[in-house]
mmCIF file of C-alpha atoms in Angstrom:
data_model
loop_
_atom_site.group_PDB
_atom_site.id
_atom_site.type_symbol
_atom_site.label_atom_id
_atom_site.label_comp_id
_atom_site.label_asym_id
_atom_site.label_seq_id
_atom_site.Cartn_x
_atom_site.Cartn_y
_atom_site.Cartn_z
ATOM 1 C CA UNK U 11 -15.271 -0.920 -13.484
ATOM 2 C CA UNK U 12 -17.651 1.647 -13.902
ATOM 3 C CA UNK U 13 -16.736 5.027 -14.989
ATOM 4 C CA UNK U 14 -18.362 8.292 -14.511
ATOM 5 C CA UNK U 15 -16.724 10.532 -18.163
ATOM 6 C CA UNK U 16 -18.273 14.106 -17.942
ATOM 7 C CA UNK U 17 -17.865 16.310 -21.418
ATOM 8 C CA UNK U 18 -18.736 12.559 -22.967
ATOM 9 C CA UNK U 19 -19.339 14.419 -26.461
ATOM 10 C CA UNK U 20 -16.226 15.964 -26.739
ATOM 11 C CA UNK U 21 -13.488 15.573 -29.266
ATOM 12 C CA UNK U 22 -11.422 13.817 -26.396
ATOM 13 C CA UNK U 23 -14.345 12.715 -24.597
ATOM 14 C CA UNK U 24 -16.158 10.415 -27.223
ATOM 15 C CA UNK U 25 -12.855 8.812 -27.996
ATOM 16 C CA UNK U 26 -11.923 7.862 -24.234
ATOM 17 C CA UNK U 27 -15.756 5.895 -24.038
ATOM 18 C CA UNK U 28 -14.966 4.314 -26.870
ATOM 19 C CA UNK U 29 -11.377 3.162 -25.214
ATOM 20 C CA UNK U 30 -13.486 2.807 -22.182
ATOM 21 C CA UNK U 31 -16.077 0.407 -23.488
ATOM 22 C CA UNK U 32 -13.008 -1.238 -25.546
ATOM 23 C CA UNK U 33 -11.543 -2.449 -21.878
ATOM 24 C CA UNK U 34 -14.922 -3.388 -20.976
ATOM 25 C CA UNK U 35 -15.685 -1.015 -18.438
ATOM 26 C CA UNK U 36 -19.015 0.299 -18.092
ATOM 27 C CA UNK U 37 -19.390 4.153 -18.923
ATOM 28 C CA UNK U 38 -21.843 6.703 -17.704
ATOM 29 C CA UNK U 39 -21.324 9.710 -20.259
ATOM 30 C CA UNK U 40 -22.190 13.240 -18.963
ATOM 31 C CA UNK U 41 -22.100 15.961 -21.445
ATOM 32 C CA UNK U 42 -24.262 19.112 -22.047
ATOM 33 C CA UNK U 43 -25.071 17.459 -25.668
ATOM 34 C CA UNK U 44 -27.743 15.256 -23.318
ATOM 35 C CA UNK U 45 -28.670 17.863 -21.292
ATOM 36 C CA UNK U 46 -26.158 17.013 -18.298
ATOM 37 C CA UNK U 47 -24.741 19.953 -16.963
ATOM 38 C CA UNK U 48 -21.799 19.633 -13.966
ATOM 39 C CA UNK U 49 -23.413 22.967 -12.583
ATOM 40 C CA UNK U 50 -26.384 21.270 -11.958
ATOM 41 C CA UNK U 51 -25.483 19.133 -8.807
ATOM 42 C CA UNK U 52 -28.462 17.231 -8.577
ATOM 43 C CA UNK U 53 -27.390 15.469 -11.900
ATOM 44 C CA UNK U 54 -23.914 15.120 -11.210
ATOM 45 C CA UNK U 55 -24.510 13.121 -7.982
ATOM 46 C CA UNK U 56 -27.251 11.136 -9.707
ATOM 47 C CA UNK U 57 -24.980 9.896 -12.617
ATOM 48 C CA UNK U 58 -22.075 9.513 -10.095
ATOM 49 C CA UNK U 59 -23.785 6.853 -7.992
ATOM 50 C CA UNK U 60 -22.383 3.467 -8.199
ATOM 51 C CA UNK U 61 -19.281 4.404 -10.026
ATOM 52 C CA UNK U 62 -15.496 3.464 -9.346
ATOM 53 C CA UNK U 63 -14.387 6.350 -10.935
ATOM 54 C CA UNK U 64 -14.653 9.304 -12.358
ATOM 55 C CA UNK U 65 -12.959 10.951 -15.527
ATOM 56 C CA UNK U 66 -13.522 14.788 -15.794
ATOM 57 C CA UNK U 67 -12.866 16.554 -18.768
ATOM 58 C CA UNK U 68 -16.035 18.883 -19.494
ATOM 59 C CA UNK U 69 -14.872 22.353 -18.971
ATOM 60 C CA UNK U 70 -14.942 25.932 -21.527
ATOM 61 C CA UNK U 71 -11.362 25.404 -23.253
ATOM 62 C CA UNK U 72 -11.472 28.703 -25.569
ATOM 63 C CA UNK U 73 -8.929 31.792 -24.763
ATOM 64 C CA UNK U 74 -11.447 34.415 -25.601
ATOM 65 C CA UNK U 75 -14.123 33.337 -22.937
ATOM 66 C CA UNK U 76 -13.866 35.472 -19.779
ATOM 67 C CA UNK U 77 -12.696 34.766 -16.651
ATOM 68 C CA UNK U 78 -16.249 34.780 -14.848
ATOM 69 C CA UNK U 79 -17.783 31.790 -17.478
ATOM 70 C CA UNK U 80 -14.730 30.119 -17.097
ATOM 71 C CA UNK U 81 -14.507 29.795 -13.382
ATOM 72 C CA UNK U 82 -17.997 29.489 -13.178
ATOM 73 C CA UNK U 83 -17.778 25.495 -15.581
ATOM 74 C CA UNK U 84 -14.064 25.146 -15.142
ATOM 75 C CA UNK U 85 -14.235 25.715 -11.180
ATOM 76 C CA UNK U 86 -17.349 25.780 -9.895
ATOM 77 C CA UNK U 87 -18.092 22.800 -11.598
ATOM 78 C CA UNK U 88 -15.071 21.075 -10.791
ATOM 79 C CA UNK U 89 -16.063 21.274 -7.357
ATOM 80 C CA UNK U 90 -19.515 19.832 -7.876
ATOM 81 C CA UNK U 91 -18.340 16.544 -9.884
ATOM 82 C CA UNK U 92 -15.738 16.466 -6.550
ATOM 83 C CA UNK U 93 -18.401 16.694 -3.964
ATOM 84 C CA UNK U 94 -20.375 13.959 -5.773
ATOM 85 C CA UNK U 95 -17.648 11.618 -6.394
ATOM 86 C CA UNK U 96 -16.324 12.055 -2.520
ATOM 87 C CA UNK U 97 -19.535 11.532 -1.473
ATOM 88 C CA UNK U 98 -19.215 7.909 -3.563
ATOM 89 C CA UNK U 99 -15.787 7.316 -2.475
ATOM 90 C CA UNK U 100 -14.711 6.662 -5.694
ATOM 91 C CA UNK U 101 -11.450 4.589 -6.085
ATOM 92 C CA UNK U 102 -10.242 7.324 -8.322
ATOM 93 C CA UNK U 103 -10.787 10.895 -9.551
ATOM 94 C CA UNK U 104 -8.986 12.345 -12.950
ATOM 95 C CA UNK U 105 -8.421 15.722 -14.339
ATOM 96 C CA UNK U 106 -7.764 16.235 -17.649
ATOM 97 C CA UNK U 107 -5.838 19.979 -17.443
ATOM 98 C CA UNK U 108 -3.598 21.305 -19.609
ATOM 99 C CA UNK U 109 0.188 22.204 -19.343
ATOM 100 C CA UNK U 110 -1.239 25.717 -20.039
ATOM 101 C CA UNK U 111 -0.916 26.157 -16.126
ATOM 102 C CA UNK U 112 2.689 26.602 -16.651
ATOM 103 C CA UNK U 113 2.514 29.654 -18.175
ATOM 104 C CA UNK U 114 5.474 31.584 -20.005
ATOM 105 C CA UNK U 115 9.007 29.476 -18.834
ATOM 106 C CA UNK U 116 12.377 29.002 -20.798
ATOM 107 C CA UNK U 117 13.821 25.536 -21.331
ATOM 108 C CA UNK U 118 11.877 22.188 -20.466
ATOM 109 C CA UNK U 119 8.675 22.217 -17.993
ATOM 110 C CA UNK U 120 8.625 19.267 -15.615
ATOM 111 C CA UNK U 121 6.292 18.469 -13.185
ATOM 112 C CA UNK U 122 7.967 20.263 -10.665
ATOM 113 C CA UNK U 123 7.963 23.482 -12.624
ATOM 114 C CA UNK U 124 6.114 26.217 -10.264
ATOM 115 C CA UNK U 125 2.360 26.878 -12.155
ATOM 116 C CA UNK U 126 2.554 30.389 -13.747
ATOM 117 C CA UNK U 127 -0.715 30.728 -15.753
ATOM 118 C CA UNK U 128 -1.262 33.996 -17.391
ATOM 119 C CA UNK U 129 -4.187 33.736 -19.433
ATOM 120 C CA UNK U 130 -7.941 33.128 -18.086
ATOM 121 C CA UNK U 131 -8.264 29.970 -19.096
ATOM 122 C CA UNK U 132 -5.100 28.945 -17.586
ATOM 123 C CA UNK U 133 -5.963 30.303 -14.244
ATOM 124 C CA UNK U 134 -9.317 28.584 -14.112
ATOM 125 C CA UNK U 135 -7.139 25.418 -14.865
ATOM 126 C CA UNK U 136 -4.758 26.194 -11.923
ATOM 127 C CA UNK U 137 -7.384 26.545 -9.944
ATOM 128 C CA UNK U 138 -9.362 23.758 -10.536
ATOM 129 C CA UNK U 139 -6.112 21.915 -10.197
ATOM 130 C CA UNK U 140 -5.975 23.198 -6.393
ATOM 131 C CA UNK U 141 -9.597 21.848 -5.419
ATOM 132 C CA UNK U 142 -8.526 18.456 -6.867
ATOM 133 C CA UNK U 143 -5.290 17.806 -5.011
ATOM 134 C CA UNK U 144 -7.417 19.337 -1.980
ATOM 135 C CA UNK U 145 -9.464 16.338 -2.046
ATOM 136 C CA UNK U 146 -7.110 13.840 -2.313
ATOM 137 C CA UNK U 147 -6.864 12.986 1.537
ATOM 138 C CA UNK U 148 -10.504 12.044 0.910
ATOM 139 C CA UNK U 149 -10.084 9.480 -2.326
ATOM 140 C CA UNK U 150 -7.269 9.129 -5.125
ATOM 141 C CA UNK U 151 -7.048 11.750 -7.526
ATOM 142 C CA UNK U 152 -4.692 12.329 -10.338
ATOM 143 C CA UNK U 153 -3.986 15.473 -12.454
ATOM 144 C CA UNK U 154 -3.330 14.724 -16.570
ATOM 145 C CA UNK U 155 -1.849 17.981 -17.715
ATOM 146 C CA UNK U 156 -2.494 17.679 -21.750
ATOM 147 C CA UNK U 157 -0.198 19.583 -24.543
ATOM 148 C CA UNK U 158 -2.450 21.521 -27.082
ATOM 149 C CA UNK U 159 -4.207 18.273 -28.528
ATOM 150 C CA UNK U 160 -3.314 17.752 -32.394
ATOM 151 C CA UNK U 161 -6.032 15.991 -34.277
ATOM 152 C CA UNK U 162 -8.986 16.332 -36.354
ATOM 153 C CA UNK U 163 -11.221 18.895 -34.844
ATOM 154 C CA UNK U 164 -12.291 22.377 -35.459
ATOM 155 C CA UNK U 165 -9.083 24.185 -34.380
ATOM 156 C CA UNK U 166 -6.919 21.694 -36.662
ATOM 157 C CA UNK U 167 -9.357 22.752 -39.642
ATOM 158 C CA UNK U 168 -9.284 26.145 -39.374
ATOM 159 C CA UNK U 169 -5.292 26.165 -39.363
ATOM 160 C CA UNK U 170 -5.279 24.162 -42.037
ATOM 161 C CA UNK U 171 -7.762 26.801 -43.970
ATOM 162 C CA UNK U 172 -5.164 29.332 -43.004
ATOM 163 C CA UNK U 173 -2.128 27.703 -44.324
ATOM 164 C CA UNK U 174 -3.863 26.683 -47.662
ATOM 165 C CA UNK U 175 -4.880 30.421 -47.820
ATOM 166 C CA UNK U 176 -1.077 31.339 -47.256
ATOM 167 C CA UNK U 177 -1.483 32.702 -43.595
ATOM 168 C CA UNK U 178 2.397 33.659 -42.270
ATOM 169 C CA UNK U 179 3.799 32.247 -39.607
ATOM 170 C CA UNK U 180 4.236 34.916 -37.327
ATOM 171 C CA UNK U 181 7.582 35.327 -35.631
ATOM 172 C CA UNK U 182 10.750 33.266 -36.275
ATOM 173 C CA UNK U 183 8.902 30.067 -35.489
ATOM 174 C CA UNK U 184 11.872 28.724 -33.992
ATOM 175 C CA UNK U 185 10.204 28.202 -30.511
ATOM 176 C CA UNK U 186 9.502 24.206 -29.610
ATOM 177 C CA UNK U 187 5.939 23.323 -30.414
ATOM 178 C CA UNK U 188 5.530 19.888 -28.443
ATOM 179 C CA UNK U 189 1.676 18.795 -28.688
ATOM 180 C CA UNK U 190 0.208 15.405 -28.214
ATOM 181 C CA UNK U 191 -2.493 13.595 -30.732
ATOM 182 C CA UNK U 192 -5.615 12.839 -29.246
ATOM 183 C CA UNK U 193 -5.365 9.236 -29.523
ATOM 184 C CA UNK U 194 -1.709 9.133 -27.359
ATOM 185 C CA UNK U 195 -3.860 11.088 -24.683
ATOM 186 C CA UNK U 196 -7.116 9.112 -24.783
ATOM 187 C CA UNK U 197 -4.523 5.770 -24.313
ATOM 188 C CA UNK U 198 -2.828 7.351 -21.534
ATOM 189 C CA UNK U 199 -6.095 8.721 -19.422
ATOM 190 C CA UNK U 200 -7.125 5.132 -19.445
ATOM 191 C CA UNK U 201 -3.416 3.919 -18.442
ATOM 192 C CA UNK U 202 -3.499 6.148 -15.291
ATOM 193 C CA UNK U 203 -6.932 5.336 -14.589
ATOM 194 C CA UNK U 204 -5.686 1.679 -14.466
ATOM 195 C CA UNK U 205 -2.548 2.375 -12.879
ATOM 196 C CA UNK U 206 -2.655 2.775 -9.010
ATOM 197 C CA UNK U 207 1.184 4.073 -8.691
ATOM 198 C CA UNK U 208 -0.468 7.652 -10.228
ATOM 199 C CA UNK U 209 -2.825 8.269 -7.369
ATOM 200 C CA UNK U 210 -2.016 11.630 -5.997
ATOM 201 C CA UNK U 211 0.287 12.738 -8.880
ATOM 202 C CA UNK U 212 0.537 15.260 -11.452
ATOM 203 C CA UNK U 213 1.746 14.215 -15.240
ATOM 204 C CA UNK U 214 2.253 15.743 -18.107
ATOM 205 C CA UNK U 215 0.928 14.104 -21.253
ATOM 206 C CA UNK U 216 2.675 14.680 -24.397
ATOM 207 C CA UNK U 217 4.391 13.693 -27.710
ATOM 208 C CA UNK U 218 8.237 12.651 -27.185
ATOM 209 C CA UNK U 219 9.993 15.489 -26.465
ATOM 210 C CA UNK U 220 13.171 14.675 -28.090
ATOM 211 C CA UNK U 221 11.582 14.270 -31.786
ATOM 212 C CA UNK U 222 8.867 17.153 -31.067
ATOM 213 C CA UNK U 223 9.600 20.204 -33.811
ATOM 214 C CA UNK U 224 9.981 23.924 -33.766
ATOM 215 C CA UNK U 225 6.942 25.701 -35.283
ATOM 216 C CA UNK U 226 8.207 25.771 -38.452
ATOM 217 C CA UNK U 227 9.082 22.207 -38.384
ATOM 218 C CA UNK U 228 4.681 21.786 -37.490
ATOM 219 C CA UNK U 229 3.754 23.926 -40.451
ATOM 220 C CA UNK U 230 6.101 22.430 -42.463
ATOM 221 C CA UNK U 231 4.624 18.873 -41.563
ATOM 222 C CA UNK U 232 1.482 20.210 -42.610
ATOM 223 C CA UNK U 233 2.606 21.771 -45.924
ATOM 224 C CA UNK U 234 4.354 18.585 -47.060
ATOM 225 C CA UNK U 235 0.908 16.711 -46.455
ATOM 226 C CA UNK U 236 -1.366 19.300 -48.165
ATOM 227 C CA UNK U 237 0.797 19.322 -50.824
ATOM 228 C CA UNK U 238 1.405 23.619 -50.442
ATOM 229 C CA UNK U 239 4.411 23.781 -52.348
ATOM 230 C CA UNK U 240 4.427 28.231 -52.293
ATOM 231 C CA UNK U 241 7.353 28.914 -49.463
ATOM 232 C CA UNK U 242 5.812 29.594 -45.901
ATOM 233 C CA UNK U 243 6.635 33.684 -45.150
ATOM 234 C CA UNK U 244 7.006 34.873 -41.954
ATOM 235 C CA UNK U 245 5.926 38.153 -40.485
ATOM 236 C CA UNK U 246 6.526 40.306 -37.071
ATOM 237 C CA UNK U 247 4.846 39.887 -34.473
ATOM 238 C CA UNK U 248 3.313 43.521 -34.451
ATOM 239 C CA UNK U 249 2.190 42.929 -37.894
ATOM 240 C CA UNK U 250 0.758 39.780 -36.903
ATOM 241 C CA UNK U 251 -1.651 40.953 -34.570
ATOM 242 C CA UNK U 252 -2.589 43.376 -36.995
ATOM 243 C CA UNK U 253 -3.241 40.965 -39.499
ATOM 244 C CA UNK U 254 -5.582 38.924 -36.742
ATOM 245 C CA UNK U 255 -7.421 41.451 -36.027
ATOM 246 C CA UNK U 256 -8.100 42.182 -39.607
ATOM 247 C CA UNK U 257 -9.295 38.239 -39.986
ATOM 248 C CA UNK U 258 -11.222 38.483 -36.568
ATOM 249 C CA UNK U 259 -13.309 41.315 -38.146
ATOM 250 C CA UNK U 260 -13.784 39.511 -41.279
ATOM 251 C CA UNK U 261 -14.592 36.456 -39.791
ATOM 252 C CA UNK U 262 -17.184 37.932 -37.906
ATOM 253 C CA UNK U 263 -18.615 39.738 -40.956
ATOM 254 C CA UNK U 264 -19.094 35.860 -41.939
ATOM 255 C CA UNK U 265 -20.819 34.890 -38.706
ATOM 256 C CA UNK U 266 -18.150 32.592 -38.537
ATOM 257 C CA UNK U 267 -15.944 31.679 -35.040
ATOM 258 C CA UNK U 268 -12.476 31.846 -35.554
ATOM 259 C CA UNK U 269 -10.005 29.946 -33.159
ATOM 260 C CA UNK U 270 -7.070 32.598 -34.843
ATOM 261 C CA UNK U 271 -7.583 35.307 -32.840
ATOM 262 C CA UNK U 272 -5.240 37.963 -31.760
ATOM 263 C CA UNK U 273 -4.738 36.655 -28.528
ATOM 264 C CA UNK U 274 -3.881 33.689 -30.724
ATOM 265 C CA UNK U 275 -0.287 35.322 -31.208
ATOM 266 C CA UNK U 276 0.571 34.506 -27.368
ATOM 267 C CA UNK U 277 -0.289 30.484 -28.672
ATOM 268 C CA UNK U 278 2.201 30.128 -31.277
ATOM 269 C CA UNK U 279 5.074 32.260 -29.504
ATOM 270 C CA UNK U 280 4.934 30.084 -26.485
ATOM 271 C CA UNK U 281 7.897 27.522 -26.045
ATOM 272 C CA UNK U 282 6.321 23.931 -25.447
ATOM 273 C CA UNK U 283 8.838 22.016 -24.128
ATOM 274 C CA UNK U 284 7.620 19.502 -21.675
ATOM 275 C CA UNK U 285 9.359 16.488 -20.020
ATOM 276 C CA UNK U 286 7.310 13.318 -20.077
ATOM 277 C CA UNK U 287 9.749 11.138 -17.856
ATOM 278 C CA UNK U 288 7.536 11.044 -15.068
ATOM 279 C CA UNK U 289 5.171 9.319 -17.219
ATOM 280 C CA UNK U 290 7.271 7.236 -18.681
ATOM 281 C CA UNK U 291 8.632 5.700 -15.540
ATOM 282 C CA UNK U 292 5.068 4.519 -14.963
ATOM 283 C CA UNK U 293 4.869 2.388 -18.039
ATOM 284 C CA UNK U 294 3.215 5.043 -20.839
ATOM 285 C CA UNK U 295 4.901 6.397 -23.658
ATOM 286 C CA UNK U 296 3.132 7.843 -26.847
ATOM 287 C CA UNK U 297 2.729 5.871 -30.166
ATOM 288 C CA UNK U 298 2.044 8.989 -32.432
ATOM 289 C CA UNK U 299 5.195 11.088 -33.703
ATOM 290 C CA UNK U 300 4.448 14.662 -34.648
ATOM 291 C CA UNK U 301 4.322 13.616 -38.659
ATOM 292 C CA UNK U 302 2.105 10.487 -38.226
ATOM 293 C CA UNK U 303 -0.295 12.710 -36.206
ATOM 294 C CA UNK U 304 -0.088 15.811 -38.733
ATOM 295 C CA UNK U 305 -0.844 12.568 -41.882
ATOM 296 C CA UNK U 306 -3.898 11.197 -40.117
ATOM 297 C CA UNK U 307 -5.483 14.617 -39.019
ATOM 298 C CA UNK U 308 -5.353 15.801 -42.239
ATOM 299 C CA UNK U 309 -6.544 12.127 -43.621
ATOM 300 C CA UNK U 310 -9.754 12.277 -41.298
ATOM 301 C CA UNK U 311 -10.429 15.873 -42.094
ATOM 302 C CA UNK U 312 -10.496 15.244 -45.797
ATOM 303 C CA UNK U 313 -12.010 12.454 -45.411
ATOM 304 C CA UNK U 314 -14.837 14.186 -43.535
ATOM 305 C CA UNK U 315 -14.881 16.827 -46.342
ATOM 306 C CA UNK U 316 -15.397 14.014 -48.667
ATOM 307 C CA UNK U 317 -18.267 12.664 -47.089
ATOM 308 C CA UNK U 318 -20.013 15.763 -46.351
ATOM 309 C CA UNK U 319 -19.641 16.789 -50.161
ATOM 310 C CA UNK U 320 -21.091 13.241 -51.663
ATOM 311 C CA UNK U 321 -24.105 13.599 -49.076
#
């Protein structure tokens, strides 16, 4: 099979060629790291010739970005790697989204659960959600709705920083924080890619929901394994914010990018509490629990750390 993977360079992305190439398919990566650009649709169709399907995850995933850069890669570009892969008749088209479309909702989201996105990024999710399922009379497409992805990359880091630095948890951190480690979602794009019962479907992808913990029970996963023995303190939300803003301003003093913004706040108050059953019916269930995913993120990152201090 050969497989078109745009946003090739991305945390996700380089582990799903590897998976890929692992099954012995043969993978065309697309990613702005080699000058590919899914807003250019000249390249898209070009790369998109010959290929059985396509797996689409480039698109702007941070909060802060506004709404006209994110429709612009997120939509607009969605629609281009669409048009070129109809135009192939590929024998299947995947999204990766985000159960982010589901906005604010009490109790467990299913797929059924009406979209409700609130922030930017969520919308320009939704909506590139729409044009997908729009095409589907034309070739099989299927929607992967990812949980926050826990593993080691950037965001992971700079929480990590936080909590070492004794950054509160803000609120009572009693809300259901249900994520998925990017090795369970790699495994289970290339399941539904394989699987011909998910054409035309919408799932959501995500650690077992019966063993996911609270956000306390997270940070305290991530205490145990960085050995922070000082007692986590928690702080209002209004204070919170405050303090955010504070580190926002500092952080910027630095020239550094900080993923702990105060729109930030709205990320760890959310309840995520998804049902994967739909999933699981298919065949697919995640190997990670929440605590073997918190040990081997913070394994790789110090390992990384390591490395870059002997060099």
């Amino acid at each position: 099979m050969k497989v078109l993977v745009t946003g090739s360079s991305g945390f996700v992305g380089k582990e799903l060629v590897k998976e890929l190439l692992k099954r012995k398919a043969e993978v065309v990566e697309f990613d702005r790291s080699e000058g590919k650009d899914i807003l250019n649709k000249e390249q898209i169709a070009e790369s998109c010739k010959g290929c059985d399907a396509v797996m689409h995850l480039a698109a702007i995933l941070e909060e802060d970005a506004g709404m006209q850069e994110l429709r612009k890669v997120n939509v607009e570009g969605t629609k281009n790697v669409l048009e070129a892969a109809a135009k192939q008749r590929v024998k299947k088209f995947i999204l990766l989204s985000s159960t982010g479309v589901y906005g604010d909702f009490k109790g467990k989201a299913s797929e059924e659960l009406e979209k409700n996105p609130s922030s930017n990024y969520e919308k320009s999710k939704a909506e590139a959600e729409e044009l997908v399922l729009s095409y589907q009379e034309i070739m099989p497409v299927t929607i992967a709705r990812s949980a926050l992805v826990l593993g080691p990359n950037n965001y992971w880091k700079q929480i990590i920083e936080a909590l070492r630095k004794g950054f509160p948890i803000i609120g009572d951190g009693e809300n259901k924080w249900q994520t998925v480690y990017y090795k369970d979602l790699v495994k289970a794009l290339v399941f539904l890619l394989y699987n011909n019962e998910s054409e035309n479907e919408s799932y959501n992808i995500a650690e077992e929901p019966e063993k996911a913990p609270s956000l306390n029970g997270l940070v305290e996963l991530f205490r145990k394994e960085l050995g922070i023995e000082k007692q986590a303190k928690h702080v209002p939300k209004a204070f919170g914010i405050l303090l955010l803003h504070f580190k926002a301003f500092a952080d910027g003093l630095k020239g550094k990018k900080t993923v702990i913004s105060p729109r930030y706040v709205r990320r760890l108050l959310k309840n995520r509490d998804y049902s994967i059953e739909k999933i699981r019916k298919l065949g697919w269930k995640p190997e990670y629990s929440t605590e073997q995913a918190v040990k081997e993120t913070v394994k790789e990152l110090e390992s990384r750390a390591k490395t870059s201090l002997d060099s």
